[in-house]
Amino acid sequence: MKLQKIITILLFGFVAWGWAAIDVTIPDKSVPAEKSFTLEIQTTDLTGADIFSVDFKIIFDASILTATNVSSAGTILGQWGAATFNIGAGTVRVSSGGTTALSGSGRLVKIMFRVANNASIGATSPMAFAAFQFNEGTPKANLVNGTF
């Protein structure tokens, strides 16, 4: 019985001290052809998790979507200024870091897209994390992929 109490206290401590995984979500989107939209990557509360860097890569169908820009203005990553990003055909990589730990929940970063002129009605594309890490891998992230 004592061992069970100790284990319970230790598990609660891991969660209370920010060692539990943090949810990071790519929301689903639906936009007509030839239109632009902003994809806001969402996160649960980062306060107290001691996050000093973020690095991730998102993949999508380049025949349907084109990434055009990345902005950290008005987002959680905006606490560190402008994020570094690289846009390729079907990929976006975002990296950011700072000397103060991130805090808050909500919009992590914004990625702007344009839907192809020839995208057919009902065309879909996965929008998925190909890679993601906070710091050097801690805390862990529970990744939720989206669909366009």
XYZ file of N, CA and C in Angstrom:
444
model
N 0.823 -1.194 0.000
C 0.000 0.000 0.000
C 0.864 1.254 0.000
N 1.961 1.236 0.791
C 2.845 2.401 0.826
C 3.488 2.629 -0.533
N 3.886 1.542 -1.188
C 4.508 1.663 -2.504
C 3.535 2.295 -3.492
N 2.262 1.911 -3.412
C 1.251 2.481 -4.302
C 1.094 3.984 -4.057
N 1.131 4.427 -2.818
C 1.037 5.850 -2.500
C 2.251 6.601 -3.029
N 3.420 6.027 -2.882
C 4.650 6.674 -3.371
C 4.595 6.825 -4.893
N 4.167 5.774 -5.576
C 4.071 5.836 -7.038
C 3.057 6.901 -7.456
N 1.923 6.954 -6.787
C 0.905 7.965 -7.088
C 1.456 9.368 -6.889
N 2.176 9.595 -5.807
C 2.766 10.912 -5.535
C 3.790 11.270 -6.608
N 4.625 10.306 -6.995
C 5.620 10.577 -8.034
C 4.950 10.897 -9.371
N 3.929 10.128 -9.749
C 3.233 10.400 -11.009
C 2.567 11.762 -10.983
N 1.938 12.122 -9.868
C 1.332 13.448 -9.745
C 2.404 14.523 -9.861
N 3.541 14.291 -9.278
C 4.642 15.258 -9.349
C 5.109 15.485 -10.769
N 5.198 14.417 -11.569
C 5.613 14.574 -12.963
C 4.650 15.470 -13.715
N 3.353 15.279 -13.493
C 2.350 16.100 -14.165
C 2.398 17.525 -13.628
N 2.449 17.690 -12.336
C 2.441 19.025 -11.730
C 3.674 19.829 -12.113
N 4.797 19.182 -12.309
C 6.029 19.903 -12.643
C 6.222 20.056 -14.139
N 5.201 19.760 -14.933
C 5.282 20.001 -16.373
C 5.958 18.904 -17.156
N 6.104 17.723 -16.590
C 6.764 16.636 -17.297
C 5.795 15.811 -18.123
N 4.533 16.179 -18.096
C 3.535 15.474 -18.903
C 3.602 16.012 -20.332
N 3.127 15.210 -21.274
C 3.137 15.638 -22.670
C 2.179 16.815 -22.887
N 2.527 17.638 -23.849
C 1.749 18.823 -24.202
C 1.090 18.562 -25.558
N -0.195 18.871 -25.669
C -0.917 18.668 -26.932
C -0.581 19.783 -27.913
N -0.233 19.391 -29.137
C 0.001 20.341 -30.226
C -0.859 19.874 -31.396
N -1.713 20.779 -31.909
C -2.749 20.392 -32.868
C -2.691 21.216 -34.149
N -2.789 20.517 -35.269
C -3.033 21.158 -36.563
C -4.536 21.042 -36.801
N -5.275 22.164 -36.806
C -6.726 22.069 -36.988
C -7.096 21.740 -38.437
N -8.253 21.138 -38.610
C -8.784 20.882 -39.949
C -9.195 22.205 -40.590
N -9.056 22.288 -41.917
C -9.433 23.498 -42.665
C -10.153 23.100 -43.938
N -11.031 23.981 -44.418
C -11.717 23.805 -45.691
C -11.871 25.185 -46.324
N -11.220 25.370 -47.473
C -11.213 26.678 -48.147
C -11.350 26.418 -49.657
N -12.105 27.248 -50.388
C -12.253 27.059 -51.834
C -10.928 27.271 -52.599
N -10.902 26.754 -53.824
C -9.756 26.940 -54.710
C -9.472 28.423 -54.899
N -8.215 28.740 -55.117
C -7.724 30.096 -55.384
C -7.779 31.012 -54.169
N -8.100 30.491 -53.005
C -8.193 31.321 -51.798
C -6.990 31.078 -50.901
N -6.677 32.067 -50.083
C -5.611 31.959 -49.089
C -6.238 31.770 -47.716
N -5.494 31.135 -46.830
C -5.964 30.966 -45.459
C -4.777 30.893 -44.509
N -5.065 31.126 -43.249
C -4.047 31.048 -42.206
C -4.344 29.846 -41.329
N -3.350 28.988 -41.188
C -3.444 27.815 -40.332
C -2.787 28.166 -38.996
N -3.533 28.084 -37.919
C -3.004 28.400 -36.594
C -2.743 27.110 -35.836
N -1.465 26.774 -35.658
C -1.084 25.600 -34.872
C -1.415 25.903 -33.415
N -2.122 24.994 -32.756
C -2.599 25.204 -31.389
C -1.821 24.358 -30.382
N -1.728 24.852 -29.149
C -1.075 24.096 -28.081
C -1.800 24.287 -26.760
N -1.691 23.285 -25.911
C -2.179 23.427 -24.546
C -1.154 24.251 -23.771
N -1.408 24.510 -22.516
C -0.607 25.437 -21.712
C 0.861 25.016 -21.609
N 1.748 25.942 -21.951
C 3.189 25.715 -21.884
C 3.810 26.285 -20.615
N 3.027 27.001 -19.824
C 3.536 27.656 -18.624
C 4.140 26.627 -17.674
N 5.356 26.890 -17.235
C 6.035 26.023 -16.282
C 6.713 24.813 -16.896
N 6.632 24.645 -18.216
C 7.227 23.478 -18.876
C 8.688 23.715 -19.266
N 9.213 24.899 -19.013
C 10.620 25.232 -19.309
C 10.990 24.964 -20.764
N 10.177 25.497 -21.666
C 10.433 25.334 -23.098
C 11.215 26.538 -23.608
N 12.418 26.258 -24.149
C 13.302 27.303 -24.653
C 13.566 27.175 -26.154
N 13.042 26.108 -26.778
C 13.154 25.982 -28.232
C 12.046 25.077 -28.767
N 11.688 25.333 -30.026
C 10.667 24.559 -30.729
C 11.164 24.338 -32.149
N 11.018 23.108 -32.635
C 11.417 22.799 -34.004
C 10.426 21.776 -34.555
N 9.826 22.085 -35.719
C 8.904 21.115 -36.297
C 8.844 21.249 -37.811
N 8.327 20.176 -38.427
C 8.140 20.131 -39.868
C 6.738 19.605 -40.138
N 6.019 20.292 -41.027
C 4.677 19.889 -41.442
C 4.736 19.509 -42.913
N 4.028 18.444 -43.263
C 3.938 18.015 -44.664
C 2.489 18.096 -45.130
N 2.323 18.310 -46.445
C 0.998 18.445 -47.051
C 1.134 18.167 -48.537
N 0.007 18.046 -49.241
C -0.005 17.756 -50.675
C 0.258 19.047 -51.452
N 1.422 19.129 -52.092
C 1.823 20.338 -52.815
C 0.989 20.576 -54.075
N 0.261 19.574 -54.550
C -0.587 19.795 -55.728
C -1.881 20.517 -55.349
N -2.182 20.584 -54.050
C -3.389 21.252 -53.579
C -3.060 22.535 -52.816
N -1.995 22.508 -52.007
C -1.656 23.634 -51.136
C -0.244 24.135 -51.383
N -0.074 25.438 -51.224
C 1.247 26.058 -51.254
C 1.376 26.911 -50.003
N 2.394 26.630 -49.204
C 2.674 27.489 -48.052
C 3.316 28.765 -48.569
N 2.901 29.914 -48.046
C 3.410 31.192 -48.541
C 4.189 31.990 -47.502
N 3.924 31.751 -46.215
C 4.612 32.533 -45.173
C 4.365 31.883 -43.818
N 5.186 32.272 -42.853
C 5.029 31.862 -41.458
C 5.131 33.124 -40.625
N 4.255 33.253 -39.632
C 4.289 34.427 -38.760
C 4.147 34.006 -37.304
N 4.968 34.615 -36.462
C 4.844 34.386 -35.019
C 4.182 35.585 -34.340
N 3.828 36.616 -35.112
C 3.176 37.806 -34.544
C 1.847 37.422 -33.907
N 1.643 37.809 -32.668
C 0.399 37.522 -31.971
C 0.239 36.072 -31.554
N 1.338 35.322 -31.522
C 1.291 33.915 -31.134
C 2.218 33.683 -29.939
N 2.191 32.464 -29.430
C 3.078 32.112 -28.312
C 4.544 32.237 -28.729
N 4.899 31.783 -29.920
C 6.297 31.910 -30.373
C 6.707 33.366 -30.529
N 5.733 34.260 -30.651
C 6.022 35.686 -30.751
C 6.730 36.223 -29.510
N 6.688 35.498 -28.404
C 7.423 35.894 -27.202
C 8.921 35.950 -27.473
N 9.371 35.215 -28.494
C 10.789 35.189 -28.863
C 11.092 36.007 -30.116
N 10.120 36.681 -30.680
C 10.337 37.426 -31.917
C 9.999 36.565 -33.123
N 10.548 36.907 -34.270
C 10.237 36.205 -35.521
C 10.823 34.798 -35.519
N 10.017 33.844 -35.944
C 10.473 32.455 -36.063
C 11.265 32.296 -37.358
N 12.195 31.361 -37.361
C 12.929 30.989 -38.568
C 12.132 29.897 -39.268
N 11.999 30.009 -40.593
C 11.225 28.998 -41.312
C 11.809 28.747 -42.687
N 11.459 27.570 -43.223
C 11.879 27.174 -44.556
C 10.679 26.513 -45.225
N 10.266 27.077 -46.356
C 9.128 26.545 -47.102
C 9.643 25.806 -48.332
N 9.186 24.575 -48.510
C 9.514 23.779 -49.689
C 8.234 23.239 -50.288
N 8.340 22.523 -51.385
C 7.161 21.916 -52.013
C 6.616 20.839 -51.076
N 5.455 21.086 -50.509
C 4.823 20.120 -49.636
C 5.356 20.073 -48.215
N 6.202 21.049 -47.842
C 6.758 21.051 -46.484
C 6.925 22.469 -45.950
N 6.831 22.579 -44.638
C 7.186 23.812 -43.933
C 7.941 23.387 -42.686
N 9.118 23.963 -42.485
C 9.892 23.712 -41.266
C 9.968 25.022 -40.492
N 9.686 24.960 -39.187
C 9.703 26.140 -38.322
C 10.611 25.848 -37.135
N 11.489 26.799 -36.830
C 12.371 26.699 -35.666
C 12.369 28.035 -34.948
N 12.376 27.957 -33.622
C 12.407 29.174 -32.832
C 12.983 28.857 -31.466
N 13.601 29.850 -30.859
C 14.162 29.659 -29.526
C 14.339 30.988 -28.837
N 14.507 30.924 -27.525
C 14.673 32.147 -26.764
C 15.336 31.884 -25.422
N 15.595 32.961 -24.708
C 16.260 32.863 -23.408
C 15.271 32.831 -22.256
N 13.992 33.067 -22.544
C 12.948 32.939 -21.521
C 12.004 31.815 -21.933
N 11.510 31.078 -20.963
C 10.616 29.957 -21.243
C 9.273 30.460 -21.777
N 8.718 29.709 -22.728
C 7.401 30.051 -23.267
C 6.334 29.866 -22.196
N 5.258 30.647 -22.329
C 4.124 30.497 -21.420
C 2.845 30.726 -22.197
N 1.750 30.177 -21.673
C 0.453 30.373 -22.275
C -0.003 29.197 -23.113
N -1.252 29.298 -23.571
C -1.841 28.282 -24.434
C -2.525 28.987 -25.594
N -2.839 28.229 -26.638
C -3.521 28.805 -27.795
C -2.683 28.699 -29.049
N -2.602 29.809 -29.805
C -1.871 29.822 -31.086
C -0.362 29.737 -30.851
N 0.251 28.657 -31.319
C 1.705 28.521 -31.222
C 2.378 29.343 -32.311
N 1.894 29.215 -33.542
C 2.436 29.936 -34.695
C 1.390 29.909 -35.806
N 1.503 30.830 -36.766
C 0.579 30.892 -37.897
C 1.335 30.572 -39.194
N 0.725 29.731 -40.017
C 1.299 29.393 -41.323
C 0.264 29.759 -42.380
N 0.680 30.560 -43.359
C -0.222 30.995 -44.408
C -0.101 30.070 -45.624
N -1.264 29.748 -46.200
C -1.339 28.857 -47.356
C -2.196 29.484 -48.449
N -1.998 28.989 -49.651
C -2.870 29.312 -50.792
C -3.312 27.988 -51.393
N -4.609 27.910 -51.713
C -5.168 26.720 -52.350
C -4.950 26.839 -53.853
N -4.526 25.758 -54.478
C -4.241 25.751 -55.918
C -5.464 26.185 -56.723
N -5.220 26.912 -57.812
C -6.293 27.374 -58.699
C -7.086 26.211 -59.279
N -6.400 25.085 -59.530
C -7.056 23.938 -60.154
C -7.504 22.880 -59.134
N -7.541 23.223 -57.853
C -7.983 22.264 -56.841
C -9.463 21.954 -57.054
N -9.774 20.684 -57.170
C -11.172 20.298 -57.414
C -11.973 20.368 -56.118
N -13.270 20.547 -56.271
C -14.161 20.578 -55.111
C -14.048 19.230 -54.403
N -13.827 19.274 -53.118
C -13.703 18.052 -52.328
C -12.287 17.507 -52.239
N -11.329 18.174 -52.914
C -9.940 17.719 -52.821
C -9.461 17.843 -51.378
N -8.733 16.839 -50.914
C -8.238 16.858 -49.539
C -6.737 16.635 -49.501
N -6.151 17.080 -48.418
C -4.724 16.884 -48.187
C -4.505 16.692 -46.698
N -3.690 15.715 -46.334
C -3.297 15.662 -44.928
C -2.421 16.873 -44.621
N -2.513 17.379 -43.439
C -1.575 18.383 -42.926
C -1.034 17.747 -41.651
N 0.185 17.224 -41.742
C 0.682 16.359 -40.682
C 2.075 16.766 -40.215
N 2.333 16.520 -38.943
C 3.674 16.723 -38.405
C 4.566 15.583 -38.888
N 5.647 15.916 -39.578
C 6.662 14.926 -39.949
C 7.709 14.838 -38.847
N 7.820 15.908 -38.066
C 8.752 15.954 -36.929
C 8.290 17.066 -35.995
N 8.553 16.903 -34.708
C 8.238 17.951 -33.740
C 9.024 17.695 -32.465
N 9.618 18.767 -31.923
C 10.209 18.639 -30.596
C 10.304 19.985 -29.897
N 10.060 19.932 -28.593
C 10.350 21.033 -27.694
C 11.753 20.779 -27.146
N 12.522 21.834 -26.953
C 13.879 21.710 -26.409
C 14.631 20.607 -27.153
N 15.215 19.701 -26.430
C 15.903 18.560 -27.056
C 15.052 17.301 -26.965
N 13.732 17.486 -26.901
C 12.827 16.352 -26.841
C 12.010 16.282 -25.559
N 12.234 17.218 -24.648
C 11.494 17.248 -23.384
C 10.952 18.644 -23.161
N 9.676 18.789 -22.868
C 8.678 17.745 -22.664
C 8.219 17.140 -23.980
N 7.612 15.993 -23.898
C 7.067 15.323 -25.073
C 5.817 16.060 -25.562
N 5.557 15.933 -26.846
C 4.363 16.540 -27.437
C 3.432 15.453 -27.950
N 2.151 15.565 -27.607
C 1.112 14.723 -28.216
C 0.665 15.450 -29.469
N 0.963 14.891 -30.626
C 0.687 15.570 -31.890
C -0.652 15.130 -32.462
N -1.449 16.115 -32.905
C -2.731 15.837 -33.543
C -2.673 16.460 -34.934
N -2.733 15.618 -35.955
C -2.657 16.077 -37.336
C -4.025 16.538 -37.831
N -4.005 17.357 -38.871
C -5.237 17.880 -39.442
C -5.405 17.467 -40.890
N -6.520 17.883 -41.455
C -6.827 17.599 -42.866
C -7.343 18.865 -43.508
N -6.920 19.088 -44.742
C -7.480 20.184 -45.522
C -8.537 19.578 -46.408
